[in-house]
Amino acid sequence: MKLAAVIFMIVMLTIVWGGFIFLLAFASRREKN
């Protein structure tokens, strides 16, 4: 695999996991309030 493809995959995974964790934290915060 090319280095650019590996970097692209890592960036996409980071964005996906970051959004997923953000949604979980946002949902848990709304439930507490």
Short mmCIF file of N, CA and C in Angstrom, two decimals:
data_model
loop_
_atom_site.label_atom_id
_atom_site.label_comp_id
_atom_site.label_asym_id
_atom_site.label_seq_id
_atom_site.Cartn_x
_atom_site.Cartn_y
_atom_site.Cartn_z
N MET A 1 0.84 -1.22 0.00
CA MET A 1 0.00 0.00 0.00
C MET A 1 0.86 1.25 0.00
N LYS A 2 0.35 2.28 -0.65
CA LYS A 2 1.09 3.53 -0.67
C LYS A 2 0.95 4.25 0.66
N LEU A 3 1.92 5.07 0.98
CA LEU A 3 1.90 5.81 2.25
C LEU A 3 0.69 6.74 2.32
N ALA A 4 0.33 7.35 1.19
CA ALA A 4 -0.82 8.27 1.18
C ALA A 4 -2.10 7.53 1.54
N ALA A 5 -2.23 6.29 1.05
CA ALA A 5 -3.44 5.51 1.34
C ALA A 5 -3.52 5.18 2.82
N VAL A 6 -2.38 4.85 3.42
CA VAL A 6 -2.34 4.53 4.85
C VAL A 6 -2.71 5.75 5.68
N ILE A 7 -2.14 6.90 5.32
CA ILE A 7 -2.42 8.14 6.05
C ILE A 7 -3.90 8.50 5.90
N PHE A 8 -4.46 8.32 4.69
CA PHE A 8 -5.87 8.63 4.45
C PHE A 8 -6.75 7.75 5.32
N MET A 9 -6.42 6.45 5.41
CA MET A 9 -7.20 5.53 6.24
C MET A 9 -7.15 5.94 7.71
N ILE A 10 -5.97 6.31 8.19
CA ILE A 10 -5.82 6.70 9.60
C ILE A 10 -6.63 7.97 9.88
N VAL A 11 -6.58 8.93 8.97
CA VAL A 11 -7.33 10.17 9.15
C VAL A 11 -8.83 9.90 9.17
N MET A 12 -9.31 9.07 8.26
CA MET A 12 -10.74 8.75 8.20
C MET A 12 -11.17 8.04 9.47
N LEU A 13 -10.37 7.08 9.94
CA LEU A 13 -10.72 6.36 11.17
C LEU A 13 -10.75 7.31 12.36
N THR A 14 -9.80 8.24 12.41
CA THR A 14 -9.76 9.20 13.51
C THR A 14 -11.01 10.08 13.51
N ILE A 15 -11.43 10.52 12.31
CA ILE A 15 -12.63 11.36 12.22
C ILE A 15 -13.87 10.57 12.63
N VAL A 16 -13.96 9.32 12.16
CA VAL A 16 -15.13 8.48 12.48
C VAL A 16 -15.20 8.22 13.98
N TRP A 17 -14.07 7.78 14.59
CA TRP A 17 -14.07 7.49 16.03
C TRP A 17 -14.27 8.77 16.84
N GLY A 18 -13.70 9.88 16.39
CA GLY A 18 -13.87 11.14 17.10
C GLY A 18 -15.33 11.57 17.11
N GLY A 19 -16.00 11.46 15.97
CA GLY A 19 -17.41 11.81 15.90
C GLY A 19 -18.26 10.87 16.74
N PHE A 20 -17.90 9.57 16.73
CA PHE A 20 -18.66 8.58 17.50
C PHE A 20 -18.56 8.87 18.99
N ILE A 21 -17.34 9.15 19.46
CA ILE A 21 -17.13 9.45 20.89
C ILE A 21 -17.83 10.76 21.26
N PHE A 22 -17.78 11.73 20.35
CA PHE A 22 -18.43 13.03 20.61
C PHE A 22 -19.94 12.84 20.75
N LEU A 23 -20.53 12.01 19.87
CA LEU A 23 -21.98 11.77 19.95
C LEU A 23 -22.33 11.06 21.25
N LEU A 24 -21.50 10.11 21.67
CA LEU A 24 -21.76 9.38 22.92
C LEU A 24 -21.71 10.35 24.11
N ALA A 25 -20.70 11.20 24.14
CA ALA A 25 -20.56 12.16 25.24
C ALA A 25 -21.72 13.15 25.22
N PHE A 26 -22.13 13.60 24.03
CA PHE A 26 -23.23 14.55 23.91
C PHE A 26 -24.54 13.92 24.39
N ALA A 27 -24.77 12.65 24.02
CA ALA A 27 -26.00 11.95 24.43
C ALA A 27 -26.02 11.75 25.94
N SER A 28 -24.90 11.36 26.52
CA SER A 28 -24.87 11.13 27.96
C SER A 28 -25.04 12.44 28.72
N ARG A 29 -24.53 13.53 28.16
CA ARG A 29 -24.69 14.84 28.82
C ARG A 29 -26.16 15.27 28.79
N ARG A 30 -26.84 15.03 27.68
CA ARG A 30 -28.25 15.42 27.58
C ARG A 30 -29.11 14.58 28.53
N GLU A 31 -28.77 13.31 28.72
CA GLU A 31 -29.55 12.45 29.61
C GLU A 31 -29.40 12.90 31.06
N LYS A 32 -28.22 13.36 31.44
CA LYS A 32 -27.99 13.80 32.82
C LYS A 32 -28.81 15.06 33.11
N ASN A 33 -28.83 15.99 32.16
CA ASN A 33 -29.62 17.21 32.35
C ASN A 33 -31.04 16.88 32.02
#
